[in-house]
PDB file of C-alpha atoms in Angstrom:
ATOM      1  CA  MET A 289       0.000   0.000   0.000  1.00 60.00           C
ATOM      2  CA  SER A 290       1.349   3.434  -0.907  1.00 92.00           C
ATOM      3  CA  ILE A 291      -0.761   6.109   0.763  1.00 96.00           C
ATOM      4  CA  GLN A 292       0.479   9.620   0.044  1.00 97.00           C
ATOM      5  CA  PRO A 293      -0.059  12.939   1.864  1.00 97.00           C
ATOM      6  CA  VAL A 294      -2.798  15.091   0.312  1.00 97.00           C
ATOM      7  CA  ARG A 295      -2.064  18.688  -0.663  1.00 97.00           C
ATOM      8  CA  LEU A 296      -4.510  21.187   0.821  1.00 97.00           C
ATOM      9  CA  PHE A 297      -6.010  24.470  -0.356  1.00 97.00           C
ATOM     10  CA  GLY A 298      -3.216  27.017  -0.504  1.00 95.00           C
ATOM     11  CA  ASP A 299      -0.628  24.694  -2.039  1.00 96.00           C
ATOM     12  CA  PRO A 300       0.321  26.143  -5.467  1.00 96.00           C
ATOM     13  CA  VAL A 301       0.303  22.695  -7.143  1.00 97.00           C
ATOM     14  CA  LEU A 302      -3.505  22.750  -6.864  1.00 98.00           C
ATOM     15  CA  ARG A 303      -3.713  25.908  -9.005  1.00 97.00           C
ATOM     16  CA  THR A 304      -1.263  24.761 -11.686  1.00 98.00           C
ATOM     17  CA  ARG A 305      -2.247  22.996 -14.919  1.00 98.00           C
ATOM     18  CA  ALA A 306      -0.836  19.464 -14.912  1.00 98.00           C
ATOM     19  CA  ASP A 307       1.353  18.213 -17.759  1.00 98.00           C
ATOM     20  CA  GLU A 308       0.309  15.561 -20.256  1.00 98.00           C
ATOM     21  CA  VAL A 309       1.635  12.080 -19.564  1.00 98.00           C
ATOM     22  CA  VAL A 310       4.071  11.009 -22.274  1.00 98.00           C
ATOM     23  CA  ASP A 311       5.690   7.964 -20.663  1.00 97.00           C
ATOM     24  CA  PHE A 312       3.438   4.988 -19.958  1.00 98.00           C
ATOM     25  CA  ASP A 313       5.902   3.214 -17.719  1.00 98.00           C
ATOM     26  CA  ARG A 314       6.421   1.715 -14.269  1.00 98.00           C
ATOM     27  CA  GLU A 315       6.492   5.193 -12.677  1.00 98.00           C
ATOM     28  CA  LEU A 316       3.028   5.893 -14.082  1.00 98.00           C
ATOM     29  CA  ALA A 317       1.765   2.540 -12.793  1.00 98.00           C
ATOM     30  CA  GLN A 318       3.135   3.453  -9.342  1.00 98.00           C
ATOM     31  CA  LEU A 319       1.391   6.836  -9.515  1.00 98.00           C
ATOM     32  CA  VAL A 320      -1.943   5.152 -10.320  1.00 98.00           C
ATOM     33  CA  GLU A 321      -1.402   2.770  -7.385  1.00 98.00           C
ATOM     34  CA  ASP A 322      -0.562   5.689  -5.075  1.00 98.00           C
ATOM     35  CA  LEU A 323      -3.658   7.599  -6.194  1.00 98.00           C
ATOM     36  CA  THR A 324      -5.917   4.581  -5.739  1.00 98.00           C
ATOM     37  CA  ASP A 325      -4.536   3.700  -2.306  1.00 98.00           C
ATOM     38  CA  THR A 326      -4.702   7.306  -1.100  1.00 98.00           C
ATOM     39  CA  MET A 327      -8.262   7.790  -2.413  1.00 97.00           C
ATOM     40  CA  ARG A 328      -9.448   4.639  -0.664  1.00 96.00           C
ATOM     41  CA  ASP A 329      -7.658   5.511   2.566  1.00 96.00           C
ATOM     42  CA  ARG A 330      -9.216   8.992   2.569  1.00 96.00           C
ATOM     43  CA  GLY A 331     -12.688   7.771   1.642  1.00 95.00           C
ATOM     44  CA  GLY A 332     -12.789   9.869  -1.536  1.00 95.00           C
ATOM     45  CA  ALA A 333     -14.778   9.377  -4.725  1.00 97.00           C
ATOM     46  CA  GLY A 334     -11.803  10.496  -6.783  1.00 98.00           C
ATOM     47  CA  ILE A 335      -8.351  12.021  -6.547  1.00 98.00           C
ATOM     48  CA  ALA A 336      -6.123  13.758  -9.081  1.00 98.00           C
ATOM     49  CA  ALA A 337      -2.340  13.563  -9.227  1.00 98.00           C
ATOM     50  CA  PRO A 338      -1.804  17.233  -8.227  1.00 98.00           C
ATOM     51  CA  GLN A 339      -3.581  16.443  -4.955  1.00 98.00           C
ATOM     52  CA  ILE A 340      -0.605  14.267  -4.013  1.00 98.00           C
ATOM     53  CA  GLY A 341       1.876  16.784  -5.403  1.00 97.00           C
ATOM     54  CA  VAL A 342       2.399  15.278  -8.863  1.00 98.00           C
ATOM     55  CA  GLY A 343       1.834  17.604 -11.815  1.00 98.00           C
ATOM     56  CA  LEU A 344       0.656  14.977 -14.315  1.00 98.00           C
ATOM     57  CA  ARG A 345      -2.756  14.525 -15.944  1.00 98.00           C
ATOM     58  CA  VAL A 346      -3.948  11.405 -14.102  1.00 98.00           C
ATOM     59  CA  PHE A 347      -6.825  10.708 -11.758  1.00 98.00           C
ATOM     60  CA  ALA A 348      -8.329   7.709  -9.990  1.00 98.00           C
ATOM     61  CA  TYR A 349     -12.026   7.236  -9.229  1.00 98.00           C
ATOM     62  CA  ASN A 350     -14.348   4.989  -7.249  1.00 97.00           C
ATOM     63  CA  CYS A 351     -17.935   6.181  -7.386  1.00 95.00           C
ATOM     64  CA  GLY A 352     -21.247   5.683  -9.086  1.00 86.00           C
ATOM     65  CA  GLY A 353     -20.553   1.950  -9.321  1.00 92.00           C
ATOM     66  CA  MET A 354     -17.374   2.530 -11.330  1.00 95.00           C
ATOM     67  CA  SER A 355     -13.728   2.403 -10.344  1.00 97.00           C
ATOM     68  CA  GLY A 356     -10.490   2.882 -12.199  1.00 98.00           C
ATOM     69  CA  HIS A 357      -8.236   5.625 -13.464  1.00 98.00           C
ATOM     70  CA  LEU A 358      -7.816   7.906 -16.469  1.00 98.00           C
ATOM     71  CA  VAL A 359      -4.590   9.225 -17.953  1.00 98.00           C
ATOM     72  CA  ASN A 360      -4.687  12.430 -20.029  1.00 98.00           C
ATOM     73  CA  PRO A 361      -8.469  12.652 -19.553  1.00 98.00           C
ATOM     74  CA  THR A 362     -10.860  14.845 -21.441  1.00 98.00           C
ATOM     75  CA  TYR A 363     -14.615  14.888 -21.382  1.00 98.00           C
ATOM     76  CA  GLU A 364     -17.445  16.148 -23.505  1.00 98.00           C
ATOM     77  CA  VAL A 365     -20.826  17.173 -22.199  1.00 98.00           C
ATOM     78  CA  LEU A 366     -23.688  15.091 -23.586  1.00 98.00           C
ATOM     79  CA  GLY A 367     -27.044  16.828 -23.794  1.00 96.00           C
ATOM     80  CA  SER A 368     -28.145  19.894 -21.905  1.00 97.00           C
ATOM     81  CA  GLY A 369     -29.067  18.275 -18.593  1.00 97.00           C
ATOM     82  CA  GLU A 370     -27.568  19.722 -15.439  1.00 98.00           C
ATOM     83  CA  GLN A 371     -27.272  18.548 -11.873  1.00 98.00           C
ATOM     84  CA  ILE A 372     -26.864  20.582  -8.728  1.00 97.00           C
ATOM     85  CA  GLY A 373     -25.612  18.718  -5.712  1.00 95.00           C
ATOM     86  CA  PRO A 374     -23.172  18.627  -2.837  1.00 95.00           C
ATOM     87  CA  GLU A 375     -19.523  18.474  -3.699  1.00 97.00           C
ATOM     88  CA  GLY A 376     -16.487  18.226  -1.485  1.00 96.00           C
ATOM     89  CA  CYS A 377     -12.785  17.797  -2.013  1.00 97.00           C
ATOM     90  CA  LEU A 378     -10.026  15.900  -0.223  1.00 97.00           C
ATOM     91  CA  SER A 379      -7.896  19.044  -0.623  1.00 98.00           C
ATOM     92  CA  ILE A 380     -10.468  21.208   1.151  1.00 97.00           C
ATOM     93  CA  PRO A 381     -11.413  19.169   4.235  1.00 96.00           C
ATOM     94  CA  GLY A 382     -14.674  19.970   5.974  1.00 94.00           C
ATOM     95  CA  VAL A 383     -16.123  22.060   3.140  1.00 96.00           C
ATOM     96  CA  ARG A 384     -19.085  20.890   1.070  1.00 96.00           C
ATOM     97  CA  ALA A 385     -21.304  23.007  -1.135  1.00 97.00           C
ATOM     98  CA  ASP A 386     -23.858  22.587  -3.892  1.00 97.00           C
ATOM     99  CA  CYS A 387     -22.167  22.784  -7.267  1.00 97.00           C
ATOM    100  CA  ARG A 388     -23.691  22.883 -10.752  1.00 97.00           C
ATOM    101  CA  ARG A 389     -22.300  20.330 -13.206  1.00 98.00           C
ATOM    102  CA  ALA A 390     -23.346  18.682 -16.457  1.00 98.00           C
ATOM    103  CA  LEU A 391     -25.559  15.657 -15.825  1.00 98.00           C
ATOM    104  CA  THR A 392     -24.000  13.402 -18.487  1.00 98.00           C
ATOM    105  CA  VAL A 393     -20.502  13.337 -19.969  1.00 98.00           C
ATOM    106  CA  ARG A 394     -18.361  11.119 -22.153  1.00 98.00           C
ATOM    107  CA  ALA A 395     -14.948  10.617 -20.563  1.00 98.00           C
ATOM    108  CA  ASN A 396     -11.972   9.890 -22.808  1.00 98.00           C
ATOM    109  CA  GLY A 397      -8.387   9.075 -21.958  1.00 98.00           C
ATOM    110  CA  PHE A 398      -5.980   6.192 -21.555  1.00 98.00           C
ATOM    111  CA  THR A 399      -5.158   3.442 -19.102  1.00 98.00           C
ATOM    112  CA  MET A 400      -1.753   3.387 -17.441  1.00 98.00           C
ATOM    113  CA  ASP A 401      -0.758   0.930 -20.189  1.00 98.00           C
ATOM    114  CA  GLY A 402      -1.597   3.429 -22.929  1.00 98.00           C
ATOM    115  CA  GLU A 403      -4.829   1.739 -24.034  1.00 98.00           C
ATOM    116  CA  PRO A 404      -7.600   4.152 -25.106  1.00 98.00           C
ATOM    117  CA  VAL A 405     -10.624   4.418 -22.804  1.00 98.00           C
ATOM    118  CA  SER A 406     -13.991   6.045 -23.459  1.00 98.00           C
ATOM    119  CA  PHE A 407     -17.192   5.775 -21.451  1.00 98.00           C
ATOM    120  CA  GLU A 408     -20.408   7.649 -20.856  1.00 97.00           C
ATOM    121  CA  CYS A 409     -21.500   8.407 -17.322  1.00 97.00           C
ATOM    122  CA  GLU A 410     -24.081  10.457 -15.502  1.00 97.00           C
ATOM    123  CA  GLY A 411     -24.877  11.665 -12.032  1.00 97.00           C
ATOM    124  CA  LEU A 412     -22.194  11.142  -9.406  1.00 96.00           C
ATOM    125  CA  MET A 413     -19.646   9.648 -11.803  1.00 97.00           C
ATOM    126  CA  ALA A 414     -20.133  12.515 -14.278  1.00 98.00           C
ATOM    127  CA  ARG A 415     -19.608  14.938 -11.382  1.00 98.00           C
ATOM    128  CA  CYS A 416     -16.413  13.086 -10.447  1.00 98.00           C
ATOM    129  CA  VAL A 417     -15.006  13.188 -14.000  1.00 98.00           C
ATOM    130  CA  GLN A 418     -15.641  16.933 -14.199  1.00 98.00           C
ATOM    131  CA  HIS A 419     -14.262  17.636 -10.697  1.00 98.00           C
ATOM    132  CA  GLU A 420     -11.066  15.621 -11.204  1.00 98.00           C
ATOM    133  CA  THR A 421     -10.447  16.993 -14.708  1.00 98.00           C
ATOM    134  CA  ASP A 422     -10.814  20.490 -13.222  1.00 98.00           C
ATOM    135  CA  HIS A 423      -8.046  19.582 -10.753  1.00 98.00           C
ATOM    136  CA  LEU A 424      -5.793  18.721 -13.686  1.00 98.00           C
ATOM    137  CA  ASP A 425      -6.478  22.180 -15.119  1.00 98.00           C
ATOM    138  CA  GLY A 426      -5.640  23.871 -11.798  1.00 98.00           C
ATOM    139  CA  VAL A 427      -9.309  24.628 -11.050  1.00 98.00           C
ATOM    140  CA  LEU A 428     -10.879  23.944  -7.652  1.00 98.00           C
ATOM    141  CA  PHE A 429     -14.599  23.301  -7.291  1.00 98.00           C
ATOM    142  CA  LEU A 430     -14.872  26.564  -5.331  1.00 97.00           C
ATOM    143  CA  THR A 431     -14.571  28.373  -8.674  1.00 96.00           C
ATOM    144  CA  ARG A 432     -17.749  26.658  -9.891  1.00 97.00           C
ATOM    145  CA  LEU A 433     -19.902  27.715  -6.915  1.00 97.00           C
ATOM    146  CA  GLU A 434     -22.516  30.437  -6.915  1.00 96.00           C
ATOM    147  CA  PRO A 435     -21.010  33.638  -5.443  1.00 97.00           C
ATOM    148  CA  ALA A 436     -22.817  33.394  -2.089  1.00 97.00           C
ATOM    149  CA  ASP A 437     -21.882  29.716  -1.726  1.00 97.00           C
ATOM    150  CA  ARG A 438     -18.260  30.473  -2.634  1.00 97.00           C
ATOM    151  CA  LYS A 439     -18.179  33.204   0.009  1.00 97.00           C
ATOM    152  CA  ASP A 440     -19.549  30.777   2.633  1.00 97.00           C
ATOM    153  CA  ALA A 441     -17.011  28.121   1.601  1.00 97.00           C
ATOM    154  CA  MET A 442     -14.131  30.580   1.836  1.00 97.00           C
ATOM    155  CA  ARG A 443     -15.348  31.663   5.266  1.00 97.00           C
ATOM    156  CA  ALA A 444     -15.342  28.003   6.375  1.00 96.00           C
ATOM    157  CA  ILE A 445     -11.829  27.503   4.978  1.00 97.00           C
ATOM    158  CA  ARG A 446     -10.497  30.594   6.762  1.00 96.00           C
ATOM    159  CA  ALA A 447     -12.072  29.354  10.033  1.00 96.00           C
ATOM    160  CA  SER A 448     -10.643  25.826   9.731  1.00 95.00           C
ATOM    161  CA  ASP A 449      -7.858  24.732  12.050  1.00 94.00           C
ATOM    162  CA  TRP A 450      -5.723  23.432   9.178  1.00 94.00           C
ATOM    163  CA  PHE A 451      -5.923  26.695   7.209  1.00 94.00           C
ATOM    164  CA  ARG A 452      -5.317  28.945  10.224  1.00 92.00           C
ATOM    165  CA  ALA A 453      -2.275  26.825  11.096  1.00 92.00           C
ATOM    166  CA  GLY A 454      -0.925  27.212   7.537  1.00 93.00           C
ATOM    167  CA  ILE A 455      -1.049  23.471   6.884  1.00 91.00           C
ATOM    168  CA  THR A 456      -0.936  22.657   3.162  1.00 91.00           C
ATOM    169  CA  VAL A 457      -0.267  18.919   3.391  1.00 93.00           C
ATOM    170  CA  SER A 458      -2.449  16.427   5.236  1.00 90.00           C
ATOM    171  CA  THR A 459      -1.253  12.993   6.310  1.00 86.00           C
ATOM    172  CA  GLU A 460      -4.432  12.146   8.227  1.00 77.00           C
ATOM    173  CA  SER A 461      -6.250   9.080   6.922  1.00 70.00           C
ATOM    174  CA  ALA A 462     -10.021   8.728   6.946  1.00 54.00           C
ATOM    175  CA  ALA A 463      -9.713   6.026   9.624  1.00 47.00           C
ATOM    176  CA  ARG A 464      -7.740   8.302  11.957  1.00 49.00           C
ATOM    177  CA  ALA A 465     -10.117  11.195  11.243  1.00 48.00           C
ATOM    178  CA  GLY A 466     -13.159   9.092  12.071  1.00 40.00           C
ATOM    179  CA  GLY A 467     -14.233   8.689   8.440  1.00 41.00           C
ATOM    180  CA  ARG A 468     -15.487  11.284   5.962  1.00 38.00           C
TER     181      ARG A 468
END
């Protein structure tokens, strides 16, 4: 098991666009393993490489009845349906807010072995694909919130113990934190 510390709001890696993966090698396989182990340990639905300090376009997911990873992901919105629902982030502990996302997307990318992947998803999994791809573009879900909700979320962040202490890396697992 290779659980990694999670970067928290305030760490510049979270606001930086990740680089495309060009080498589909053992290091990439280790990154996917690290992401998967860390996501499971933290009780997350997904996690992107920048959240563990790696500036590459990779994320792992486990939600909506689907699990796996995507390398160099993109997505396209299918239809005009939208969903509004609660969203949180392992990099912003304790903050959840309703966020508007497309209801259905087609995710495209590659496996860690370089094999093409494409699938349609809706609901929670579509939300996950959009959220994690945003991370790879240096965008946090806070940016997608309505102004009043963003203001409330920022207030909660500023009041949090981790933010006030200047902590930008968390090593606390979901088990030690009592679950999430």
